[in-house]
Structures are given as structure tokens and as C-alpha cells.
Coordinates of C-alpha atoms and ligand atoms in Angstrom, one line a residue:
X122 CA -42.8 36.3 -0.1
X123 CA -44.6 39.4 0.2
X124 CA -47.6 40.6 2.1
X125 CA -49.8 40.6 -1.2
X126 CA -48.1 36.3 -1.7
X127 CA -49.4 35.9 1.6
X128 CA -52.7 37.4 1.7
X129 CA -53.5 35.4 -1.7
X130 CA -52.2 32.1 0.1
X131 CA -55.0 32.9 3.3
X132 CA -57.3 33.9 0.7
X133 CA -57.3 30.7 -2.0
X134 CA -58.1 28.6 1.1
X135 CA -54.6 27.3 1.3
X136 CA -53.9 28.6 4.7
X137 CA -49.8 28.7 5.2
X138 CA -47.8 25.4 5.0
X139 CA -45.4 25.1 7.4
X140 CA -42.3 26.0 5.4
X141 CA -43.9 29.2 4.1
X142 CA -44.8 30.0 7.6
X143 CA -41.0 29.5 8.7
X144 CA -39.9 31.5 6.1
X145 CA -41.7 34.0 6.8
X146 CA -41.5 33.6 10.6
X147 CA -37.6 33.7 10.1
X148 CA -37.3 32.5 13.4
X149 CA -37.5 29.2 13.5
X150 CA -37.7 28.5 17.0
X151 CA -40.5 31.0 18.5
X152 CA -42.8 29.8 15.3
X153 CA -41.9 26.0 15.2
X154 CA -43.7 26.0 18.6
X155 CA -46.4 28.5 17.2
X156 CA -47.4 25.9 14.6
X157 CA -46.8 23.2 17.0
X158 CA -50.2 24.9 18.6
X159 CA -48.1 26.1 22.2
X160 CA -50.8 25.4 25.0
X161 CA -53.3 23.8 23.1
X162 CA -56.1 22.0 25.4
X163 CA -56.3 18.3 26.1
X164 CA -58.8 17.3 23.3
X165 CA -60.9 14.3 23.6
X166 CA -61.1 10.7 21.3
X167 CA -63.5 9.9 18.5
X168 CA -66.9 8.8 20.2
X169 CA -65.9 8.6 23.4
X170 CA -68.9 8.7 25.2
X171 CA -72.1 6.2 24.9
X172 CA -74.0 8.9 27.4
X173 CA -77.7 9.5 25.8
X174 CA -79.5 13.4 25.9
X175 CA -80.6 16.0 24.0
X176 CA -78.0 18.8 24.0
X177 CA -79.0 22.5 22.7
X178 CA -76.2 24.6 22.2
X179 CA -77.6 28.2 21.7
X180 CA -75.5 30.8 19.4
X181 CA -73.4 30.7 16.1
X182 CA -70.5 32.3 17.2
X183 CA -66.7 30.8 17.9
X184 CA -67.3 29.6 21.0
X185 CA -71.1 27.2 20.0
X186 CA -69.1 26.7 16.9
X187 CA -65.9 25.0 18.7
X188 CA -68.1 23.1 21.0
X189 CA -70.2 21.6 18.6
X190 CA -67.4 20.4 16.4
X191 CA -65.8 18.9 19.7
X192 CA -69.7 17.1 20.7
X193 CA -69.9 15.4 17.3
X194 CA -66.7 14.2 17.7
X195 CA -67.1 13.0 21.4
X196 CA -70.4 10.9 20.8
X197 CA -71.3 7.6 19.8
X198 CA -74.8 9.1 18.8
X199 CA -74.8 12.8 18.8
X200 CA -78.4 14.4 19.6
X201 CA -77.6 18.2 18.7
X202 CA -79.9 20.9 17.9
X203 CA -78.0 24.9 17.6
X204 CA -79.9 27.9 18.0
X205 CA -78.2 30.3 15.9
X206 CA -79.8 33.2 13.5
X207 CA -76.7 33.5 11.3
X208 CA -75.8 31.6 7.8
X209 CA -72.3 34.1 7.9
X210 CA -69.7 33.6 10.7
X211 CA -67.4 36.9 11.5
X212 CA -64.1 36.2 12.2
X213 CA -64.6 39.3 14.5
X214 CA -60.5 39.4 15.7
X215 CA -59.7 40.0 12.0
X216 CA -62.0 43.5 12.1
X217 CA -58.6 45.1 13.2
X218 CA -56.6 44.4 10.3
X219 CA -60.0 45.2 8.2
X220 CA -59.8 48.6 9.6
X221 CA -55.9 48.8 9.4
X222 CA -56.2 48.4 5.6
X223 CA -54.6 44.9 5.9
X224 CA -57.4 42.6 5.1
X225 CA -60.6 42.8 2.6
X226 CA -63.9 42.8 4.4
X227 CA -64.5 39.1 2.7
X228 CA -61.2 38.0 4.6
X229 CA -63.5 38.0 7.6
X230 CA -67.0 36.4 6.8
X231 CA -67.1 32.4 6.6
X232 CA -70.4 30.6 6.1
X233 CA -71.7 28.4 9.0
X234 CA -73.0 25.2 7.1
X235 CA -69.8 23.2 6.5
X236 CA -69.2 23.7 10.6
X237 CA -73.1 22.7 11.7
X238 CA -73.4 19.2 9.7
X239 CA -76.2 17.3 9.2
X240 CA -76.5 15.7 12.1
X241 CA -77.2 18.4 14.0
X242 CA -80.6 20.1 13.9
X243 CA -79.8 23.8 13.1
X244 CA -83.1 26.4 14.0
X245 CA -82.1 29.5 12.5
X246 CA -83.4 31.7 14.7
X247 CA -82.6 33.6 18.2
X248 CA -83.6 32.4 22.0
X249 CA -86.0 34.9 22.9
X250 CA -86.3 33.7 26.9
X251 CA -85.1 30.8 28.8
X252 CA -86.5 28.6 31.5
X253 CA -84.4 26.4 33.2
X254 CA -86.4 25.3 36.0
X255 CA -88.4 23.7 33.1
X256 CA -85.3 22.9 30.5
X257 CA -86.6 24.6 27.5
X258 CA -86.4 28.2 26.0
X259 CA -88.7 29.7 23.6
X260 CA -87.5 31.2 20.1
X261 CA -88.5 34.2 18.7
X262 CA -90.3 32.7 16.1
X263 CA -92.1 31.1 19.0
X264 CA -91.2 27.5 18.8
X265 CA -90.3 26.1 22.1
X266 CA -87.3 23.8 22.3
X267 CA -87.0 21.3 25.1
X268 CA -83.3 20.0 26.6
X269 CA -81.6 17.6 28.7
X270 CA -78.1 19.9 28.4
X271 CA -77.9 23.7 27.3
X272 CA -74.8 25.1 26.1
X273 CA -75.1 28.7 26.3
X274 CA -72.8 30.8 23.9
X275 CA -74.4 34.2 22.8
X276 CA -71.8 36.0 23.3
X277 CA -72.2 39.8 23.9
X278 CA -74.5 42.9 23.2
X279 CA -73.5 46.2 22.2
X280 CA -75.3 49.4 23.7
X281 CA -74.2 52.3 21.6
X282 CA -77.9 53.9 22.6
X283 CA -76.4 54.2 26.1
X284 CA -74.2 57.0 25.1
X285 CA -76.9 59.8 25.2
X286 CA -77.5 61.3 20.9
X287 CA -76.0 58.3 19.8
X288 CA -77.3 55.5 17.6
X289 CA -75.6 52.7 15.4
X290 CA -76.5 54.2 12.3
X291 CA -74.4 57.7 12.9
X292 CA -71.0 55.3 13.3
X293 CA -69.3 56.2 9.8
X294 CA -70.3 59.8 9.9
X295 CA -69.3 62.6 10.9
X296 CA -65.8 61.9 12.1
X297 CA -67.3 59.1 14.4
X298 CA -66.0 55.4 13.9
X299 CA -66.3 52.1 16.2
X300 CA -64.5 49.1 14.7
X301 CA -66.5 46.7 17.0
X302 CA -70.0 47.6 14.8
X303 CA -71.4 44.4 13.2
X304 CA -74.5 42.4 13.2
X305 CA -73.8 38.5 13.9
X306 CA -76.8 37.4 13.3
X307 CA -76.6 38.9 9.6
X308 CA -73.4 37.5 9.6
X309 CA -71.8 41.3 9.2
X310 CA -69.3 43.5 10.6
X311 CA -68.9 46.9 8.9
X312 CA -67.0 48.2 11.9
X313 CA -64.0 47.6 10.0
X314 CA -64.5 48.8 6.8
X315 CA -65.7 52.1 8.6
X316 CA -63.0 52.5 10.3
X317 CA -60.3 52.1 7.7
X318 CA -62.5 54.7 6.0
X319 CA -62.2 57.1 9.0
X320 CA -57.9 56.5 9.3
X321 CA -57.8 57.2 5.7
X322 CA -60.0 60.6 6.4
X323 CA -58.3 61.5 9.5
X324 CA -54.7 60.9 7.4
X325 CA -56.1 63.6 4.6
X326 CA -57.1 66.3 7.7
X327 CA -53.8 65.9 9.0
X328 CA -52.1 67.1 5.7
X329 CA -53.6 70.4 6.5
X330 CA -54.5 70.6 10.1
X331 CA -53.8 68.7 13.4
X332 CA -56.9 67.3 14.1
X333 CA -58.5 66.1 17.7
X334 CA -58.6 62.3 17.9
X335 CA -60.9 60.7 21.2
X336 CA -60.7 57.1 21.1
X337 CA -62.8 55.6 23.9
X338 CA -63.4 52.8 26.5
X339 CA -66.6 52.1 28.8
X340 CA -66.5 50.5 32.5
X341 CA -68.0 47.5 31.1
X342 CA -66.6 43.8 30.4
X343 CA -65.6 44.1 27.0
X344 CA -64.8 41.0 24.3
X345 CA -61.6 41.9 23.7
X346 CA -60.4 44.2 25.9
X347 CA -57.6 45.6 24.0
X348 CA -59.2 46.5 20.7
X349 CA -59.6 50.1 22.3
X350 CA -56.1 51.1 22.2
X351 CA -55.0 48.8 19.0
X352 CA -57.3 51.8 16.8
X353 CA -55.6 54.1 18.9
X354 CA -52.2 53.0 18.4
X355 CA -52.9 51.4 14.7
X356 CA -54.4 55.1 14.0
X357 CA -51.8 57.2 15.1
X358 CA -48.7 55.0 13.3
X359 CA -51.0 55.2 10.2
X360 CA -50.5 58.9 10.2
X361 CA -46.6 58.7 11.8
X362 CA -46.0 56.2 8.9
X363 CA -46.2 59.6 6.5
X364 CA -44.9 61.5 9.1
X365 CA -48.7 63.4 9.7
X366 CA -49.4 64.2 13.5
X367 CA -52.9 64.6 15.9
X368 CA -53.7 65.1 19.0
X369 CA -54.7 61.6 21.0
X370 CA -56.7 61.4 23.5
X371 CA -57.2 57.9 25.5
X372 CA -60.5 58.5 27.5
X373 CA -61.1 55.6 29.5
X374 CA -63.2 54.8 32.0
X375 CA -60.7 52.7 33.6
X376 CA -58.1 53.8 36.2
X377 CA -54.7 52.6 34.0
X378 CA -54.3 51.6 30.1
X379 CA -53.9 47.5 31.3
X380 CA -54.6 45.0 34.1
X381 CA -51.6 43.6 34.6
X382 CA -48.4 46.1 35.6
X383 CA -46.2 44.9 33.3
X384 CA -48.0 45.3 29.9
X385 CA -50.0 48.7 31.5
X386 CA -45.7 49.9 31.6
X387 CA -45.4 48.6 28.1
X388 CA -48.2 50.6 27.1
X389 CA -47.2 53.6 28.6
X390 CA -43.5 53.0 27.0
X391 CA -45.5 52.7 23.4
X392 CA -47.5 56.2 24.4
X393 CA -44.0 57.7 25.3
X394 CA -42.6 56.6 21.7
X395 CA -45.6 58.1 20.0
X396 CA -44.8 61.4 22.1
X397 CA -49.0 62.7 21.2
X398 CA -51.1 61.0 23.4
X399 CA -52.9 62.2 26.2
X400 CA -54.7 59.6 28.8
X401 CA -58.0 60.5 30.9
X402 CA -58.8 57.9 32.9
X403 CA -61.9 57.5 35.2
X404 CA -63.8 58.8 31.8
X405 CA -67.3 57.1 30.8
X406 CA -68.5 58.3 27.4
X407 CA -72.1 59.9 28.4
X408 CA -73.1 61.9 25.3
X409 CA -72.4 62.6 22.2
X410 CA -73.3 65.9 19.8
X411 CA -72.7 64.5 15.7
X412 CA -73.4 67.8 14.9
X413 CA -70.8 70.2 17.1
X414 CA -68.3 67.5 17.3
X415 CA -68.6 67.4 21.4
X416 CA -68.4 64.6 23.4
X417 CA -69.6 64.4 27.3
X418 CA -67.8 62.4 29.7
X419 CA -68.7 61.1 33.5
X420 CA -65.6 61.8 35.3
X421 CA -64.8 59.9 38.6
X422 CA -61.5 60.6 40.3
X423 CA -60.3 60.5 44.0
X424 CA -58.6 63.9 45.8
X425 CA -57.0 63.4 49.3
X426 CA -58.8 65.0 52.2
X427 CA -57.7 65.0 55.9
X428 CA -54.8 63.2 57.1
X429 CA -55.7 60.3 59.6
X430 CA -53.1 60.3 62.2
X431 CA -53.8 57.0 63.6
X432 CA -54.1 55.3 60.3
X433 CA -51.0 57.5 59.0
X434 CA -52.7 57.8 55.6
X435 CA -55.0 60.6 53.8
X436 CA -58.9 60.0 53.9
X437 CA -59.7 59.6 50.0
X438 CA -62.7 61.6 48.8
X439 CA -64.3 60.2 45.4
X440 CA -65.4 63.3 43.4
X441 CA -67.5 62.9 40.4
X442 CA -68.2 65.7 37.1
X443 CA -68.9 65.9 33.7
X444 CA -66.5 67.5 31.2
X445 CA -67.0 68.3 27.8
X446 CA -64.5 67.9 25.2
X447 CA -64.2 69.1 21.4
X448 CA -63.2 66.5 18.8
X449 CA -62.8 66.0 15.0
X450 CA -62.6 62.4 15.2
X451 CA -63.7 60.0 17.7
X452 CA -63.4 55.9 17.6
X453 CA -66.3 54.4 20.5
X454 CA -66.2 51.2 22.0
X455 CA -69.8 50.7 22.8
X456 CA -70.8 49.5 26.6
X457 CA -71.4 45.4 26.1
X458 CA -73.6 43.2 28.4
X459 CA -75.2 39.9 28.1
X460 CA -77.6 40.0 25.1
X461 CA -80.8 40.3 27.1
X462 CA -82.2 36.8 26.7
X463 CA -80.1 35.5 29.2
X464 CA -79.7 39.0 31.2
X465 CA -83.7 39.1 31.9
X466 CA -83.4 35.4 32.8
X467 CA -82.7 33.1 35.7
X468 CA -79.9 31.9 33.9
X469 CA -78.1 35.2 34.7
X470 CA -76.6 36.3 37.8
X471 CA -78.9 38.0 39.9
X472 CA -77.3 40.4 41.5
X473 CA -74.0 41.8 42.2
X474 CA -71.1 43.5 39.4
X475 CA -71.9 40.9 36.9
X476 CA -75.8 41.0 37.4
X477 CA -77.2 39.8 33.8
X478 CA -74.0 38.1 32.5
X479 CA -74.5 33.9 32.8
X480 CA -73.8 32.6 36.1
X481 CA -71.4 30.0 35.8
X482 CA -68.5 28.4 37.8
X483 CA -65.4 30.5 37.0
X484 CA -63.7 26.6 36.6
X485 CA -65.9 24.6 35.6
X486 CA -68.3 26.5 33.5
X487 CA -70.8 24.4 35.0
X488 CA -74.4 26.5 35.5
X489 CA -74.0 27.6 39.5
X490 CA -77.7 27.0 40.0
X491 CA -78.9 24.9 37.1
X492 CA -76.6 21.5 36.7
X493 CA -77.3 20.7 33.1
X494 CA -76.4 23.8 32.2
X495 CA -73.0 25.3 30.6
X496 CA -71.7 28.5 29.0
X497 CA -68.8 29.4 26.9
X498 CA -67.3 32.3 25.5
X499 CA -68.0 36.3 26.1
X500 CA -71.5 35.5 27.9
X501 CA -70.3 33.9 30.7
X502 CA -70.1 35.7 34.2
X503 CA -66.8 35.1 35.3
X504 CA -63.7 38.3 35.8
X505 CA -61.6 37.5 32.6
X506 CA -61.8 35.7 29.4
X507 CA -63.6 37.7 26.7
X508 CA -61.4 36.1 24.0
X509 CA -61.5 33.9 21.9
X510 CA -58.8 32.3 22.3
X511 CA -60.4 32.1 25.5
X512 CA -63.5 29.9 24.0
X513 CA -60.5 27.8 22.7
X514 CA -59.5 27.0 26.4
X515 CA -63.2 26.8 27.3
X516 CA -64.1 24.3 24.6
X517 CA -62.5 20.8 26.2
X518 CA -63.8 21.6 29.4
X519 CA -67.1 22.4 28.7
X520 CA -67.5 19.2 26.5
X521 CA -65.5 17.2 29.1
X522 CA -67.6 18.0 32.2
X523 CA -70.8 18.2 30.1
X524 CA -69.9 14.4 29.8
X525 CA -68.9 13.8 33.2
X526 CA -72.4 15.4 34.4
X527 CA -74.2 13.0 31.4
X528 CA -72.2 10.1 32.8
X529 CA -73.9 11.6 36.5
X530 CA -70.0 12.0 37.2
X531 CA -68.3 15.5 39.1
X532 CA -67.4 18.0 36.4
X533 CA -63.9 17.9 37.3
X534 CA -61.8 19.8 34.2
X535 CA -61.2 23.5 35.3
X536 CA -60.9 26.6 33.6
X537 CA -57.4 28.6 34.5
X538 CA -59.2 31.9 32.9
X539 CA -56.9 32.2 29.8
X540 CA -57.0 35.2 28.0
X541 CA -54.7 36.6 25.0
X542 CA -54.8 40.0 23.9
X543 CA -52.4 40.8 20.8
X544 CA -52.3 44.8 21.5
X545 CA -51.6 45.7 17.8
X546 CA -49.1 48.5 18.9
X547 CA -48.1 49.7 15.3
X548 CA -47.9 48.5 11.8
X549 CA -45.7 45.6 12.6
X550 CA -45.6 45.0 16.3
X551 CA -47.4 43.3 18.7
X552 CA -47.3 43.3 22.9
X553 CA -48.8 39.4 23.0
X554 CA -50.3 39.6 26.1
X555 CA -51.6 36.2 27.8
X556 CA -53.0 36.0 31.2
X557 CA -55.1 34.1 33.2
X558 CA -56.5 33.9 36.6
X559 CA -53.1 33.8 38.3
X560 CA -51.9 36.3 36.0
X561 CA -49.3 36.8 32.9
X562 CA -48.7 33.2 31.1
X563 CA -47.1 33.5 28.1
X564 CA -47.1 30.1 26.0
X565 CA -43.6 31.2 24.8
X566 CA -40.0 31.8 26.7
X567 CA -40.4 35.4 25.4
X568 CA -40.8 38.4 27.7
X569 CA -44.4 38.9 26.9
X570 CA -44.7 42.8 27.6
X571 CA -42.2 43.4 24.5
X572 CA -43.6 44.6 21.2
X573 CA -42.2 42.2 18.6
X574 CA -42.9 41.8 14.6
X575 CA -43.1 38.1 15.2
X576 CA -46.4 38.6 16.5
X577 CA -47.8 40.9 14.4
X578 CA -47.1 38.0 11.5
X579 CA -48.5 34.9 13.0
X580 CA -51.9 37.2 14.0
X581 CA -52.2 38.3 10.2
X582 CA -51.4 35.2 8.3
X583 CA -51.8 32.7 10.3
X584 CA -54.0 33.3 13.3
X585 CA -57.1 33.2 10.7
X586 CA -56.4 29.9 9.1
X587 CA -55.3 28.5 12.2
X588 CA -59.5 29.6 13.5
X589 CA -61.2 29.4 10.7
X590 CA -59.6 25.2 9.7
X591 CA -58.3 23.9 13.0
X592 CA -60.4 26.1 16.1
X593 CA -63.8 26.1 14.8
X594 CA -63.5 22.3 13.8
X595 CA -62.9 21.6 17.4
X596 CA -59.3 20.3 16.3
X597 CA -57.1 22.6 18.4
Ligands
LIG864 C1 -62.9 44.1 17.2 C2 -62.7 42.8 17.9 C3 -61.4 42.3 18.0 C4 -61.1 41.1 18.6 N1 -59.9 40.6 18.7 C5 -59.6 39.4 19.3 C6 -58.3 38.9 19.3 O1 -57.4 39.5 18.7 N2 -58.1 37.7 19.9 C7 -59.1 37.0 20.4 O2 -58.9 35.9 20.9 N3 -60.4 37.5 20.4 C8 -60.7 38.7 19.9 N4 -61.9 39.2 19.8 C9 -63.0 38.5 20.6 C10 -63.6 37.3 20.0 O3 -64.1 37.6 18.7 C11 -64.8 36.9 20.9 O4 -64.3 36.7 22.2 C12 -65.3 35.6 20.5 O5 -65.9 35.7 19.2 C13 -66.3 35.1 21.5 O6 -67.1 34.0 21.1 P1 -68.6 33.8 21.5 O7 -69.0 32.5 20.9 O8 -68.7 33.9 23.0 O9 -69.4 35.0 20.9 P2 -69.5 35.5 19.4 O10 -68.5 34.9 18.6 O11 -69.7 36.9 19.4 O12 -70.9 34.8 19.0 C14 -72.1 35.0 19.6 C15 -73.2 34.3 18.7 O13 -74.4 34.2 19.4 C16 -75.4 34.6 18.5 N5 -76.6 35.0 19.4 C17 -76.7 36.2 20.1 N6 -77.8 36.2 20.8 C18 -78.4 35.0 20.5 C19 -79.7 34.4 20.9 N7 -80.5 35.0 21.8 N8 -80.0 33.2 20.4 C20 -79.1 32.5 19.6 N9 -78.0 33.1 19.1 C21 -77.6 34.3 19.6 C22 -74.8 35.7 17.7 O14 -75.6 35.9 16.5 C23 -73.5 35.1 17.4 O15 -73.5 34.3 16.3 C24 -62.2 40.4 19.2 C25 -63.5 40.9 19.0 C26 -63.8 42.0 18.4 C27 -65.2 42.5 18.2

């Protein structure tokens, strides 16, 4: 079975039996407990709960989408209203292999209705502000909705107009790409279409030159940490693959390429194979020219000053400057916050490094302040978990404790901060990289820091079925 077998099997709806999937797996053992859905949540019974409220779950994303299956399923008598613009769901993950050439931009756009029901009131429009010391929120079509419970799960905003001479609408020109670009509540994403567009016109300048790649990453949480480098890397091979060449550079405003040690010495290992990447870390994207191909950078970096004797260790001096570099082609991950509903709430924190982003419990994903109130997903406030395979974790718990609290029980299921990052390292390999709070926790007996094709198939032919049939129905 060839790719082209395979994408028509993901395409017709069929998703991938189980023998198909072994034979193409061809090893048994790692995929047997891949489909056997490794580390897969406690779920909860049919209409297990007789507990009475109005629950609004605000945003039509994966994680609102997962929850809301999961409440249908949990009550006797459901009362459910969403608060979500969008008719289209993006399977946002799959923008990657959009923009590696390895999936059609329909491969990636579902429509809502057959997860929402009709059971559940659906008002297809945005939150506009909340007020939780009064339990309802206010549309932007003006209608005010009332709760009991609010689910919160509007993911993340992108600020491309922080990076000074930049707007959305320049990303596809002039050698400038960013594969996150979409619009969810249109139900877009033509991140990845543009950026196939620009591999395929960076490929053609390397036949004659050897162009000046930037591929960048901000200081904020990001959804998907990892997408950065995967253009970089997914790039780079796309040119090695015909044996074309450029010159990398990583600019990041980070201090290393990944959290944990031993994928960040993966990565470096991968960089090493490539032999034509450069990294600047402590680099924040400021500015941008279209025109002359410049990009400004914020560098922070420390230098040693005087040596304390009594501490018997250098003094370290932070030093901070802009620096300006040239470029033919640059890929920009945009700075991401709360979308500003909840960030010029009460619902957000109030202060402190994640000022703006929903202020739950790290565990719990219980509201800190406000009882009857829950998040899932990219909004919420807490150090890791901007995934969605994370919302997959989140999902049981957030329904669970929402039920305890309804039953005026302790929320007592807790979050372990689960996060997977499949760093797309070439055509063909992927570094599966799952972590949580603790740190690395790989569902598999498989060193987790090693690049392996085994990967890269279950994330293009069956990750998508395995979301779009069994995650977003609340069933795994
Ligand atoms: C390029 C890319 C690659 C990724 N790769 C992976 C991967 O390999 N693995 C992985 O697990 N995750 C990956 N992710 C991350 C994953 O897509 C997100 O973590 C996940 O979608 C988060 O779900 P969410 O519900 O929190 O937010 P989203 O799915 O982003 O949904 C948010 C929803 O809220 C709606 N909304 C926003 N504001 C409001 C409002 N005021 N009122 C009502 N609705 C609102 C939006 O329209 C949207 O429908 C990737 C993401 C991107 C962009």
C-alpha cells in the first residue's frame, strides 16, 4: 500500500482498519499498542450523572468539541448551549503535512454540525466579555447568555501586528510564510497551503542560488510548541531530498531548541546531520521590512562580569540589542495570547507571567477564583499543555470534576500536564516527544528522543482519523 492507497483510505471516510494499519506499521508490536489507544484517559459511563444545570461551553475548537461529546454522554438530561462562530472545524495539527505537500487543504477542514447535536443549543457567534461574578457573558451580537457551569475553551490568539511592518495579509508574499495562519472562526487555515507554496519557491531559488532561510520563534506560550522547527527541518530535507542547499537560521527567542535535555540533544544531533543550520537564541522577532527583505531582532544574552570570590562564581550581566539580519525567506510564528475576551476579563490571571491567559488550577482545571468555572485546551493558564493531545487528557477531568462540583462534591481528578510534540524532523521521521509535569513520559517502551519512521506514519494516516472519529466524539 502506497502513500497515494493510503491518503484515499483517510480521505473516503474509511479511516485505516487495523490490518492495513499493521501492514503498514510493519511493526506489529509498537502499533498494536498505538491502535490499542496507549494512555488513553479513564472515560466515563452512558448518563451517569442525574446532576441538573445549565452548562455553556464557549469555543468550537478540539478541546469544546471533546468536552461536549463527553457531557452528552455523561447526563441523564443534558442542558448545553456552545458558543462557537465556526460551521468548519481545522484539524490544525494536520497544517504541517498541508505545508509539507503531504495532505490537500480539504484533508484538514471538518464541519461542526454532526459533533454539536441537537440537543445542544449552538449560538454561532463569539463571547465578546465575561462576567463571572454574575454567571453570564455577553456575545458580540449582544445577546447575553446566563450559566450555572462555563467551560471555557477559546483557545489562542495570534499577534502578527506585534512584529513592527507586519500584518496577516503580507504572509504569502514576498518570501514570508507562517504555517500557523488561519481563521477558526471561518473555519480556515491557509497557513499551510502558503507554506507548501513558499518550500516549493525556496526549492526553485536554490537551483540557482543559496538562499537565506529565518525561521522564527516568539517568547510566548505557543499551541504547539514544536511547529517552529518542524518548517525548519521539513524545509530544509525538502531541498536536501534533491540535494539543493540554504543557509538556516533558527532565531529563537528562547535560550535552547527544547525544554527537556534529552530531546533539546536530539535536536541538536538532527541540526548536526543537516550540517546548515545556524541557531540564535535569546532572539524576539521585532520588525520586519517586506520590501528589503530585513528582519529586526531584540537580542537578550548574559556576558560574565566580575568574579565573586566568596560566592566562587562570575556576576552575570544581562545585555540587551537589536540586530538586523538580511533574508530571502522567512517562516514567523506569530506571538499567541489568550484571545482577549478572557484576557481583559476577570476570568484571566491578573497578574504575573501568564497575566491574561485563564486562571485555572494546573490539576484540576477548576476556575482558581470562580468554582463553576472550567477551561480546557490552549487558553488555559497553566506552564505546559498547548496540545491537543493535551485537550485529550483534559477532557475526562474537566467533565469528571465539573460533575463532582454539580454533585457539590471536591473536584478530585488531576491533570498530570500531558503534552505530545511529534517534531517532524524530516520527510519520514519523527522525535515523538511526550512530557508532562514531571517530565518525559513516553506511552511506549521506546526511547522517546530517537527519530523513527514509525512515527512519522501513525501521525499522517492515522493520527487524523483517530481525532477527527474517536477524539472529537469524546470516545478516546
Ligand atoms: C500548525 C499547528 C500544528 C499543531 N500540531 C499539533 C500536533 O502535532 N499535535 C497536537 O496535539 N497538537 C498540535 N497543535 C495544537 C492543537 O491544534 C491545539 O492545541 C488544539 O487545537 C487546542 O484546542 P483548543 O480547543 O484549546 O483550541 P482551538 O482548537 O484552537 O479552538 C479554539 C476555538 O475557539 C473559538 N473561539 C475563539 N475565541 C472565541 C470566543 N471569544 N467565543 C467563542 N469561541 C471562540 C475559535 O473560533 C476556535 O473554534 C498544532 C497547532 C497548530 C496551529
Amino acid at each position: 500500500m502506497d502513500h497515494q492507497d493510503l491518503m484515499k483510505k483517510l480521505r473516503a471516510h474509511e479511516g485505516l482498519s487495523r490490518r492495513d494499519a499493521l501492514k503498514m506499521m510493519a511493526l506489529s508490536p509498537v502499533a498494536a499498542s498505538v491502535l490499542a489507544g496507549a494512555a488513553a484517559p479513564t472515560t466515563l459511563s452512558a448518563s451517569s450523572s442525574n446532576a441538573v444545570g445549565k452548562i455553556v461551553i464557549v469555543g468550537g475548537g478540539a478541546g469544546a468539541l471533546m468536552v461536549l461529546s463527553r457531557l452528552r454522554r455523561a447526563f441523564a438530561k443534558p442542558d448545553i448551549t456552545i458558543i462557537a462562530p465556526n460551521e468548519k472545524h481545522v484539524y490544525q495539527p494536520g497544517q504541517i503535512f498541508v505545508a509539507a505537500g503531504e495532505y490537500a487543504p480539504e484533508d484538514i477542514i471538518f464541519d461542526n454540525k454532526g459533533y454539536i447535536g441537537d440537543d445542544v443549543t449552538w449560538i454561532k457567534d463569539e463571547a465578546a466579555t465575561f462576567d463571572p461574578d454574575n454567571n453570564k457573558l455577553t456575545t458580540k451580537g449582544g445577546k447575553i447568555v446566563d450559566y450555572d457551569y462555563l467551560i471555557v475553551a477559546t483557545g489562542v490568539q495570534y499577534h502578527y501586528e506585534q512584529i513592527a511592518g507586519l500584518t496577516a495579509d503580507m504572509i504569502g508574499k514576498n518570501g514570508i510564510s507562517s504555517v500557523y495562519l488561519s481563521d477558526l472562526a471561518a473555519g480556515t487555515a491557509e497557513g499551510g497551503t502558503i507554506t507548501h507554496e513558499w518550500f516549493k519557491e525556496l526549492h526553485e531559488a536554490a537551483k540557482t542560488s543559496k538562499p537565506r532561510v529565518i525561521c522564527t520563534q516568539p517568547s510566548t506560550p505557543l499551541k504547539c510548541g514544536g511547529a517552529p522547527q518542524k518548517i525548519l527541518y521539513l524545509s530544509d530535507d525538502f531541498l536536501k531530498r534533491d540535494k539543493l542547499t540554504a543557509d538556516f537560521t533558527f532565531a529563537t527567542a528562547g535560550d535552547k531548541l527544547f525544554g527537556l535535555p534529552e530531546i533539546d540533544a536530539a535536536l541538536h544531533k538532527v541540526q548536526e546531520g543537516y550540517g546548515n543550520i545556524t541557531n540564535r537564541f535569546g532572539h524576539e522577532l521585532i520588525a520586519i521590512d517586506a520590501e528589503k527583505k530585513l528582519a529586526t531582532f531584540h537580542h537578550t544574552y548574559e556576558v560574565k562580569g566580575e568574579f565573586d570570590k566568596e560566592l566562587k562564581e562570575y556576576d552575570m550581566i544581562e545585555k540587551e540589542e537589536d540586530i538586523t539580519m538580511e533574508y530571502d525567506f522567512i517562516h514567523i510564528t506569530p506571538p499567541m495570547a489568550a484571545v482577549d475576551a478572557v484576557a481583559n476579563s476577570m476570568l484571566g490571571w491578573q497578574k504575573g507571567s501568564a497575566k491574561g491567559w485563564l486562571e485555572v488550577d494546573r490539576e484540576t482545571l477548576q476556575h482558581r477564583r470562580y468554582k463553576n468555572v472550567f477551561g480546557i485546551g490552549d487558553v488555559c493558564g497553566i506552564p505546559i499543555g498547548k496540545t491537543g493531545g493535551s485537550a485529550r487528557h483534559q477532557g475526562p477531568i474537566v467533565v469528571g470534576n465539573l460533575i463532582s462540583v454539580m454533585e457539590k462534591k471536591e473536584p478530585t481528578l488531576k491533570f498530570d500536564g500531558y503534552t505530545v510534540c511529534p517534531l517532524k524532523t524530516s520527510y519520514g521521521e519523527i522525535i515523538m516527544a511526550e512530557f508532562n509535569y514531571d517530565g518525559l513520559a513516553p506511552s511506549f517502551p521506546l526511547d522517546p528522543a530517537q527519530p523513527r519512521w514509525v512515527w512519522w506514519a501513525f501521525d499522517l494516516y492515522m493520527l487524523q482519523p483517530m481525532y477527527r472519529y474517536l477524539m472529537l466524539n469524546g470516545l478516546m
